[in-house]
Tab-separated table of C-alpha atoms in Angstrom:
chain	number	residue	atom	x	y	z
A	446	UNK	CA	107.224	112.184	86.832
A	447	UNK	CA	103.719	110.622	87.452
A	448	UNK	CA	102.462	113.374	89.312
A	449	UNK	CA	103.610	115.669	86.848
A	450	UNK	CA	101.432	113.561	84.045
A	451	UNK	CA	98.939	113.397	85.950
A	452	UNK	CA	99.050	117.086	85.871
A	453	UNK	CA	99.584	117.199	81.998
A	454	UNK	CA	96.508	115.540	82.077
A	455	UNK	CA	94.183	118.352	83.252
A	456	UNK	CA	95.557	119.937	80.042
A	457	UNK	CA	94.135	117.223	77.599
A	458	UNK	CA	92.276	118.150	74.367
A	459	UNK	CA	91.374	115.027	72.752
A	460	UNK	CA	91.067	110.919	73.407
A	461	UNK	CA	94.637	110.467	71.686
A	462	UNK	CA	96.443	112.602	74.290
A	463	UNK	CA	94.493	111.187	77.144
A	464	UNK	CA	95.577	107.972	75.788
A	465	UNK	CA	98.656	108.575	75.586
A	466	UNK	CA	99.591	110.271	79.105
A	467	UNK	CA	97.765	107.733	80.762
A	468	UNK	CA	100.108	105.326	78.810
A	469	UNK	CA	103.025	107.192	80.097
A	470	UNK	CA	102.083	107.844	83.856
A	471	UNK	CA	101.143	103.963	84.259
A	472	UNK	CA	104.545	103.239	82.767
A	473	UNK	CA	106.011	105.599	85.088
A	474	UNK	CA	103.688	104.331	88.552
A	475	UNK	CA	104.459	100.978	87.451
A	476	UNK	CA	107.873	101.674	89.111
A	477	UNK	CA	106.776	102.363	92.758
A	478	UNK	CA	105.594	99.358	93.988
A	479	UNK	CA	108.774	96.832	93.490
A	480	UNK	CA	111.022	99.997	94.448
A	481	UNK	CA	109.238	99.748	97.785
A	482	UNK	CA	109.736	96.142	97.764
A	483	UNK	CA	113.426	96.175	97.185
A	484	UNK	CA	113.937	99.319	99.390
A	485	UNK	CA	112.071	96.930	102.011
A	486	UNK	CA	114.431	93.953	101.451
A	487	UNK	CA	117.222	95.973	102.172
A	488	UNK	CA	116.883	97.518	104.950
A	489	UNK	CA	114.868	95.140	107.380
A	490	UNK	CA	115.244	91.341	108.254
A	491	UNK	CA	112.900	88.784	106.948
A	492	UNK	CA	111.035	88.519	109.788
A	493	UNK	CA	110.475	92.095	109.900
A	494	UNK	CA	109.286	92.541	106.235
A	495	UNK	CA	105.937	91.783	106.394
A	496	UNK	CA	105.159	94.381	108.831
A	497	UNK	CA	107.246	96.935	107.294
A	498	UNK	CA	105.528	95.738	103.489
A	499	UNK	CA	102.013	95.867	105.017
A	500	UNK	CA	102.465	99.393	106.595
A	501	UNK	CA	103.421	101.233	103.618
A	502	UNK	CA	100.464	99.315	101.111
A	503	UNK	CA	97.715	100.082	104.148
A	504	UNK	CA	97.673	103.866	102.701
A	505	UNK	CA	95.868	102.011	99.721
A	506	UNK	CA	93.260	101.760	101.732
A	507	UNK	CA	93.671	105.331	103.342
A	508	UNK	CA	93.477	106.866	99.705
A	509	UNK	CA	90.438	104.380	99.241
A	510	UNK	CA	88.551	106.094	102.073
A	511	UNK	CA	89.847	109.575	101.243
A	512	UNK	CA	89.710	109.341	97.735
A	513	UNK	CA	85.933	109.693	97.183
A	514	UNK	CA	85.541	112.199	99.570
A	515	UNK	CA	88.648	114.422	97.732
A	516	UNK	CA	86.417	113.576	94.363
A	517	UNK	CA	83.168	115.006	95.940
A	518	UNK	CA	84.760	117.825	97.176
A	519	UNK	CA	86.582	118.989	94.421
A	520	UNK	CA	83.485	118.960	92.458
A	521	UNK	CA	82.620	121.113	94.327
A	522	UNK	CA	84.545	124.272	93.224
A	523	UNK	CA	82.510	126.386	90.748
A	524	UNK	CA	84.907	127.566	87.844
A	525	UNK	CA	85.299	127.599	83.980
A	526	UNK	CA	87.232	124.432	84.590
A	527	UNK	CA	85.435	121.205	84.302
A	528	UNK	CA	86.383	119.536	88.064
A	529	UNK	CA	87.921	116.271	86.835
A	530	UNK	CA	90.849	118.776	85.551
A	531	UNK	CA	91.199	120.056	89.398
A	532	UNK	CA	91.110	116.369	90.488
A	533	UNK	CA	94.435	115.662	88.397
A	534	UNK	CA	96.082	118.940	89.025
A	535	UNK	CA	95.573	118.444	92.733
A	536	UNK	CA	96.170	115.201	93.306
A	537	UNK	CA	99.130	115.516	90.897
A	538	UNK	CA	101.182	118.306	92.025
A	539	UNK	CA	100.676	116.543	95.138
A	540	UNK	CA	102.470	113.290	94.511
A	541	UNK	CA	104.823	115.204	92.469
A	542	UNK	CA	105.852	117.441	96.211
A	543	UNK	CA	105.947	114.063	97.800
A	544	UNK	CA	108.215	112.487	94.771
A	545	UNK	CA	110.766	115.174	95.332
A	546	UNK	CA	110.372	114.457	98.908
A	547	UNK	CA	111.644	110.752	98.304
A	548	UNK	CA	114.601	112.006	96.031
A	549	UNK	CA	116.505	114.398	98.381
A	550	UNK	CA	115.671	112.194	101.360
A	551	UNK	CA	115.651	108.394	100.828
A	552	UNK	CA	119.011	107.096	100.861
A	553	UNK	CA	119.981	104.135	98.018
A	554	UNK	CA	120.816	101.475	100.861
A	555	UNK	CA	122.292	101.490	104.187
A	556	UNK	CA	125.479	102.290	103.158
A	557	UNK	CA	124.689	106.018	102.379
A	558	UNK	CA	121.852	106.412	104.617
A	559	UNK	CA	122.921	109.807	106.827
A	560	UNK	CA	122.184	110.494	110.287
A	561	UNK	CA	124.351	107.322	111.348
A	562	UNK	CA	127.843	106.479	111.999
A	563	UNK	CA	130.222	104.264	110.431
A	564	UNK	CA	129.908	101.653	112.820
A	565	UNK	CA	126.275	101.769	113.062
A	566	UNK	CA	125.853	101.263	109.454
A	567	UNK	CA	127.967	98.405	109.943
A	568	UNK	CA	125.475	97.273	112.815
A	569	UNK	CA	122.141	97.964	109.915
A	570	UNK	CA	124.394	95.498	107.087
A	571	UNK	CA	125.209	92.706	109.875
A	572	UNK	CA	121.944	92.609	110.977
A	573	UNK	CA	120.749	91.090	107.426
A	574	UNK	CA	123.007	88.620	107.556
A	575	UNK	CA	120.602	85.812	108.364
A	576	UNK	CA	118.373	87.022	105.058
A	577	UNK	CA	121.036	85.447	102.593
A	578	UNK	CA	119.556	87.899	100.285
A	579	UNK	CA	123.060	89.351	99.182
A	580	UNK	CA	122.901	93.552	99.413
A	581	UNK	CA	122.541	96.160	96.888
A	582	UNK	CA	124.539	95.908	93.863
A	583	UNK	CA	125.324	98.406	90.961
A	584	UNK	CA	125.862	96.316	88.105
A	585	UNK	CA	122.836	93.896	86.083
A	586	UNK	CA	123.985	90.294	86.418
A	587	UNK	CA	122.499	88.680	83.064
A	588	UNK	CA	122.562	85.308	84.828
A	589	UNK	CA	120.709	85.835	87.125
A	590	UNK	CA	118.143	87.724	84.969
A	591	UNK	CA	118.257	84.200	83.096
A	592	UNK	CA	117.827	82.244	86.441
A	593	UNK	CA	114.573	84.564	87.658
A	594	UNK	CA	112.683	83.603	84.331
A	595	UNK	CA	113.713	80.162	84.311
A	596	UNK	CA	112.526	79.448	87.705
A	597	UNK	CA	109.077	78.118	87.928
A	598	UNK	CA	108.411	80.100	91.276
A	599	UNK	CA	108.550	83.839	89.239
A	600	UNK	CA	105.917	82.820	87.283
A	601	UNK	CA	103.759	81.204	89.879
A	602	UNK	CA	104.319	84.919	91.267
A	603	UNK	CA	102.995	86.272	88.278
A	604	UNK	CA	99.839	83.903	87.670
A	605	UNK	CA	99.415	85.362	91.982
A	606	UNK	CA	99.538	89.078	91.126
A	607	UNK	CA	97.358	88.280	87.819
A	608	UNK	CA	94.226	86.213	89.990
A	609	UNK	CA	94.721	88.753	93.107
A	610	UNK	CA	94.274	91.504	91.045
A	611	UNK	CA	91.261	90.461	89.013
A	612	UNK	CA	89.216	91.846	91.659
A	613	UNK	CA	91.031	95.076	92.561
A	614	UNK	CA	90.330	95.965	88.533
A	615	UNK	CA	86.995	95.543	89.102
A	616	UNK	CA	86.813	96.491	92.972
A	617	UNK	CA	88.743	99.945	92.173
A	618	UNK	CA	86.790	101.057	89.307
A	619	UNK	CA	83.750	99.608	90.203
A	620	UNK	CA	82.854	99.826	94.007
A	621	UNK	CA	81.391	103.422	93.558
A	622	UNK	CA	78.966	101.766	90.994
A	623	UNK	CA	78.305	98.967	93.069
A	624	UNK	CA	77.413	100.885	96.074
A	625	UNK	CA	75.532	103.025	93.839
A	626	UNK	CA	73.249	100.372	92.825
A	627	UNK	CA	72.353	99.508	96.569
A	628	UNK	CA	70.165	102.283	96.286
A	629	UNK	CA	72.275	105.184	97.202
A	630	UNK	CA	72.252	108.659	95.836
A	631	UNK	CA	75.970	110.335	95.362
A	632	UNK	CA	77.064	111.659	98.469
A	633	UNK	CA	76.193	108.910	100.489
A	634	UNK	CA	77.624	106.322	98.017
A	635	UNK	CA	81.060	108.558	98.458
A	636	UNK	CA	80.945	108.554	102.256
A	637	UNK	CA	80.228	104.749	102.618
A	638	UNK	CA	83.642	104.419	100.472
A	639	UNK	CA	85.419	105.403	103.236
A	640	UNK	CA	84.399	101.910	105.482
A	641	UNK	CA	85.480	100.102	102.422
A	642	UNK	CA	89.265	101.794	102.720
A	643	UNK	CA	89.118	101.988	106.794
A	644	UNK	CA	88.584	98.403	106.402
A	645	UNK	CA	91.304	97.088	104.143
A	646	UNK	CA	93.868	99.538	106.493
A	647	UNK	CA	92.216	97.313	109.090
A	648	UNK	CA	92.305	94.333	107.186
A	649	UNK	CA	96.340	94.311	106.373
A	650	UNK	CA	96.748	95.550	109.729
A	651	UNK	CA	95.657	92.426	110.922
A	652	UNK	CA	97.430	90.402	108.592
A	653	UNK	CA	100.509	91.638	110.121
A	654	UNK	CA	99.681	91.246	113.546
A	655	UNK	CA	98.523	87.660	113.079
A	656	UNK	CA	101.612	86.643	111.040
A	657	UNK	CA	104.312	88.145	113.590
A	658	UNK	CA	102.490	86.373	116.313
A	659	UNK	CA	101.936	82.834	114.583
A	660	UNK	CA	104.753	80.764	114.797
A	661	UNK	CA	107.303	80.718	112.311
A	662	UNK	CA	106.979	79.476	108.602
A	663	UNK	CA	102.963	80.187	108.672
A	664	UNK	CA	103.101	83.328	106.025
A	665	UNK	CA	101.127	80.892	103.541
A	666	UNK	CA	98.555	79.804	106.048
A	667	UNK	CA	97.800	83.680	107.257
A	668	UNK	CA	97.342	84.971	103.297
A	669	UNK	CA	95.262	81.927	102.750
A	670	UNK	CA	92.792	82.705	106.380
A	671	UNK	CA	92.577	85.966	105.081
A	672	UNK	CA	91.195	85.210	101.816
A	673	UNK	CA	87.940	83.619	103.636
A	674	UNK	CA	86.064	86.703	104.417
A	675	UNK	CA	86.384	87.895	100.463
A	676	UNK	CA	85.442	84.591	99.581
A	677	UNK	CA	82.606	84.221	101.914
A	678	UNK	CA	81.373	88.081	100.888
A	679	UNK	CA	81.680	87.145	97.576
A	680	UNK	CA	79.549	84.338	98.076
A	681	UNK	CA	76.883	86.455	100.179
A	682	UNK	CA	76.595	89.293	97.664
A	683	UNK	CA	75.901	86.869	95.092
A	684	UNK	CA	73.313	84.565	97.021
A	685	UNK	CA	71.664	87.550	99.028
A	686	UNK	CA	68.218	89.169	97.647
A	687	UNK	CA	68.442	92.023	95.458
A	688	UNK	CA	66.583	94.097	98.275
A	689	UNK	CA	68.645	93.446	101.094
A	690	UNK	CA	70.840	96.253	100.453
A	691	UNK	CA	72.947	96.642	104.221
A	692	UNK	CA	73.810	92.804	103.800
A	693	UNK	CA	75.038	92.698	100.842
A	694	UNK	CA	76.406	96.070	101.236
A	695	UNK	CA	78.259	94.283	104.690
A	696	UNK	CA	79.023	91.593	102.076
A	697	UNK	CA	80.611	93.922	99.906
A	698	UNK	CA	82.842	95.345	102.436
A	699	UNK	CA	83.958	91.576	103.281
A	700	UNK	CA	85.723	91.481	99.752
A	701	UNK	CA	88.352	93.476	101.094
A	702	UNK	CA	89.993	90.964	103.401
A	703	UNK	CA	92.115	89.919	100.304
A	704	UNK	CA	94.542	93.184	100.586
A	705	UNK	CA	95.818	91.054	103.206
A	706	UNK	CA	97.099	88.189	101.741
A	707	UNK	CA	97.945	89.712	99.114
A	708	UNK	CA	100.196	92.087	100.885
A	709	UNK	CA	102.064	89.018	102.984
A	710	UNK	CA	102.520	87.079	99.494
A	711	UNK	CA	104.473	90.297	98.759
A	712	UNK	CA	106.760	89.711	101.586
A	713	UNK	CA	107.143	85.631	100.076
A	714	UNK	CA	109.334	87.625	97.303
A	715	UNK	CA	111.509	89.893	99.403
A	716	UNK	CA	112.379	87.125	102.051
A	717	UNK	CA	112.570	84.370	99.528
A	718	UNK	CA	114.637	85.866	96.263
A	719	UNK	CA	118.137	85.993	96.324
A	720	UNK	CA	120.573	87.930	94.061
A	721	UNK	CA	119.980	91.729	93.600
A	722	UNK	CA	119.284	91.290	89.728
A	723	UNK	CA	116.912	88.634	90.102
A	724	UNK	CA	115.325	90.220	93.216
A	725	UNK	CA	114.318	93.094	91.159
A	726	UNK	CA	113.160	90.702	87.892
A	727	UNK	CA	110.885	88.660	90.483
A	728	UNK	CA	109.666	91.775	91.820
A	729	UNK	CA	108.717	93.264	88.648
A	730	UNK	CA	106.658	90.356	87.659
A	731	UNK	CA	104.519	89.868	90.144
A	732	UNK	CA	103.397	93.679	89.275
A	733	UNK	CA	103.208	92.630	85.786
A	734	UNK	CA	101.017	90.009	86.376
A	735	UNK	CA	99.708	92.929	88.714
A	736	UNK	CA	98.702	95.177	85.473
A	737	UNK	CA	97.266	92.377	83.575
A	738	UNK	CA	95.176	91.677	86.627
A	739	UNK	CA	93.854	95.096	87.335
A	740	UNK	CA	93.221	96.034	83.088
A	741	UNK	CA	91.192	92.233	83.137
A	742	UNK	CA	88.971	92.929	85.921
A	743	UNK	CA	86.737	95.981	84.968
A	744	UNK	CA	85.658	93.685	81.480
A	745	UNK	CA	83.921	91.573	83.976
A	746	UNK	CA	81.487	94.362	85.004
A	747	UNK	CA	78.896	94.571	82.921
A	748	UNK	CA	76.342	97.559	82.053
A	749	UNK	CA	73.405	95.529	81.816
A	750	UNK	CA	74.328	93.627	84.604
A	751	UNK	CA	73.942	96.276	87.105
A	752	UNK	CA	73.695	96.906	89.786
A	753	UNK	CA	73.996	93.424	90.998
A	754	UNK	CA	77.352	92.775	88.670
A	755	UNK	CA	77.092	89.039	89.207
A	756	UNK	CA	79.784	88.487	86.222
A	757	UNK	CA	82.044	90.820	88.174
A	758	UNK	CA	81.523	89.349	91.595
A	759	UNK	CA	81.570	85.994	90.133
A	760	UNK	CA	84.787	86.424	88.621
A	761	UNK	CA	86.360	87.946	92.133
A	762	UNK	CA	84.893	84.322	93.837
A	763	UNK	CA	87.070	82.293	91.304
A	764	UNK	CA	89.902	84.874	91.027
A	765	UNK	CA	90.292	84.021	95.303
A	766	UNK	CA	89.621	80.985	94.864
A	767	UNK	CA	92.672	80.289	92.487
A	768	UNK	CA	94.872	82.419	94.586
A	769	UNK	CA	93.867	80.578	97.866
A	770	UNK	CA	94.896	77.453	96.079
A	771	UNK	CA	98.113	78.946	94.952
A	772	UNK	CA	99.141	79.678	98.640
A	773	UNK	CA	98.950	76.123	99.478
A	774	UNK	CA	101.212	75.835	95.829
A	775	UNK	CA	103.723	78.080	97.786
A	776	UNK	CA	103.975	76.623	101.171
A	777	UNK	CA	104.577	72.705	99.583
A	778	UNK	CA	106.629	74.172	96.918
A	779	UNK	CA	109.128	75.898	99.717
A	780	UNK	CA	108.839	73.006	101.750
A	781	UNK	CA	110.371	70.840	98.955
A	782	UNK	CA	113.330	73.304	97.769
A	783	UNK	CA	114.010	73.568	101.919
A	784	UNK	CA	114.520	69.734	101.622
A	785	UNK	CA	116.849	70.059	98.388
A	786	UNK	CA	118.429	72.446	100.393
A	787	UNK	CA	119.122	70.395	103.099
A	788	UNK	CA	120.633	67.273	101.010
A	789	UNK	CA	123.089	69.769	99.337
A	790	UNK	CA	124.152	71.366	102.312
A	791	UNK	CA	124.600	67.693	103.751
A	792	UNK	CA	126.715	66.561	101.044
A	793	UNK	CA	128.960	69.700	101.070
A	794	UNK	CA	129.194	69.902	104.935
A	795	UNK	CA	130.656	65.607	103.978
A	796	UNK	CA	133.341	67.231	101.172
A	797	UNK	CA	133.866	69.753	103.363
A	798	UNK	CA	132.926	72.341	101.015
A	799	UNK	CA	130.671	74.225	103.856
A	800	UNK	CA	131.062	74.507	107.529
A	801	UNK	CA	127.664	73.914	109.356
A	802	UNK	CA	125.954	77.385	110.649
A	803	UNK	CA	128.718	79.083	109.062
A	804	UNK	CA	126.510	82.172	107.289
A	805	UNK	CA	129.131	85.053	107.060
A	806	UNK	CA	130.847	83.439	103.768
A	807	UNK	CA	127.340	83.565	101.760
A	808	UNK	CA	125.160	86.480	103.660
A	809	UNK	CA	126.540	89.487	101.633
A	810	UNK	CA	127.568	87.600	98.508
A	811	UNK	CA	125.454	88.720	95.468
A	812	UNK	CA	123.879	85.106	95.003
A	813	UNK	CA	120.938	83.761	94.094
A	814	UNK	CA	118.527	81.826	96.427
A	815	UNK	CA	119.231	78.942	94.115
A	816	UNK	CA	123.326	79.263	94.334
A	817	UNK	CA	123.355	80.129	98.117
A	818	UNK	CA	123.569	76.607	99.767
A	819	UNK	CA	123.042	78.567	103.162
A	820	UNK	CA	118.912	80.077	102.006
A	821	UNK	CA	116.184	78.756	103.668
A	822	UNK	CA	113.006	79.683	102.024
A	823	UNK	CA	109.954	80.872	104.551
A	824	UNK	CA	106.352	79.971	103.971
């Protein structure tokens, strides 16, 4: 459906109808994102998630450094059509192919996926039974819809998507203008995109690495290392002279480092939510936070302040700066329920309500991370 408004789009008369199908394709895009999330949850461990998370949101960064080349090139064709109407039949009818794609061949969970046997399925379900995540349900469980905005952590994942965000709004809309201003004429503005978008694919690329090879229970300390470079490229773009356009253009590129963390906070929701009704709630509102984040950011950037765009810049350096603090929120905040945890399971294991390591009886139970006495939150 989004690539097919996107296509509508190329047919638009007026302001009103742009409005509108750009109302309805961001309603409908809005979707992808915490599918992905919950399509990741289910079918890999927790360990295995942030890899898995940061190798489908890398082609962000491919569609960063092939996006502005696409642009150039389609406005290129010569035709009765202004080229901004090519750009959103193209690119639509394209992610309306690939849409299809998903439908006939991405199965709902490992229970229907084909090309496997009974007993291997069986072999994909046991395997998550050290998430304590429950599996895939078919029915909404109100209570837990209640418990996911009730707990304090959904909404610290909001205020995360909101402050990582404010940046992107301004970084996604912006960067062409921004490069722009360092003295660059069209074409060469376009092709030094494509370092920006090689760089975040090389950015979350390393984010993965360094998290599967750091011991355990260090997501929190990886997302906040990786928010140094944008912070310190923040800084330099701000502080460096207006003339010294390939350091602050190096400094601009540095801003990037925060797809990183960003992308192993995402992974903090799919290994530490329970309950497939809450799951999808938590997962929705870091996106929402998301939105608000990304529509925020471009009102920093102002016309007369180009093309230096300290507002702008200046609001990324506090944006990361909040979010680095909020990763050190996370890891103290999952170190305390872990120790709740703990206490309960030690006065249950005394009633004998619970046998110690015994994870079968909760690991495909539709429960919440709150009701499990068996989750262990990761950090």
């Amino acid at each position: 459906m989004w690539g097919a408004l996107l296509m509508c789009q190329a047919a638009v008369k007026n302001l009103g109808g742009l409005l509108a199908l750009r109302v309805l394709s961001g309603a409908f895009e809005a979707i992808a994102d915490p599918a992905f999330m919950l399509i990741t949850s289910m079918y890999y461990t927790r360990a295995e998630q942030p890899s898995r998370i940061s190798a489908w949101y890398a082609f962000n960064g491919i569609g960063v450094a092939g996006g502005g080349l696409i642009g150039y090139g389609i406005g290129q064709i010569k035709s009765s059509l202004p080229s901004w109407r090519y750009e959103f039949i193209i690119v639509g009818a394209f992610c309306a192919a690939w849409g299809i794609c998903l439908f006939i061949c991405l199965p709902n969970s490992p229970r229907t996926i084909w090309g496997f046997s009974h007993d291997e399925k069986l072999i994909m379900i046991a395997r998550m039974r050290r998430n304590q995540t429950g599996v895939e349900q078919n029915r909404i469980n109100w209570k837990q819809i209640k418990e996911a905005y009730l707990d304090y952590k959904t909404w610290l994942f909001t205020l995360l998507g909101f402050v990582s965000n404010i940046p992107n709004g301004g970084i996604s809309n912006f960067s062409t203008l921004v490069i722009k201003g360092l003295n660059f004429d069209t074409l060469h503005t376009a092709l030094l995109g494509i370092p920006q978008g090689v760089l975040v694919v090389i950015w979350i690329g390393l984010g993965a690495l360094a998290n599967k090879f750091m011991p355990n229970n260090c997501r929190t300390l990886v997302c906040a290392l990786f928010m140094l470079p944008t912070i310190a490229g923040a800084l330099g773009f701000l502080l460096a002279p207006n003339d010294a356009y390939v350091g602050r253009l190096i400094c601009f590129y540095l801003t990037g480092s925060y797809q990183a963390s960003f992308v192993i906070s995402l992974s903090l929701i799919t290994s530490n939510t329970g309950g497939q009704s809450k799951k999808m709630i938590v997962s929705g509102m870091i996106w929402f936070g998301a939105c608000i984040g990304n529509i925020a950011g471009p009102f920093f950037y102002k016309a007369n302040q180009a093309p230096s765009y300290h507002l702008g810049i200046g609001s990324l350096l506090v944006a990361n700066c909040i979010e680095l603090a909020l990763f050190f929120v996370f890891r103290y905040a999952f170190i305390w329920e872990n120790k709740k945890k703990e206490k309960l399971r030690a006065e249950m294991e005394e009633r004998g309500e619970l046998i110690a390591g015994e994870l079968n009886a909760t690991a495909f139970v539709d429960m919440t991370d709150k009701e499990n006495p068996n989750f262990v939150y990761v950090y």
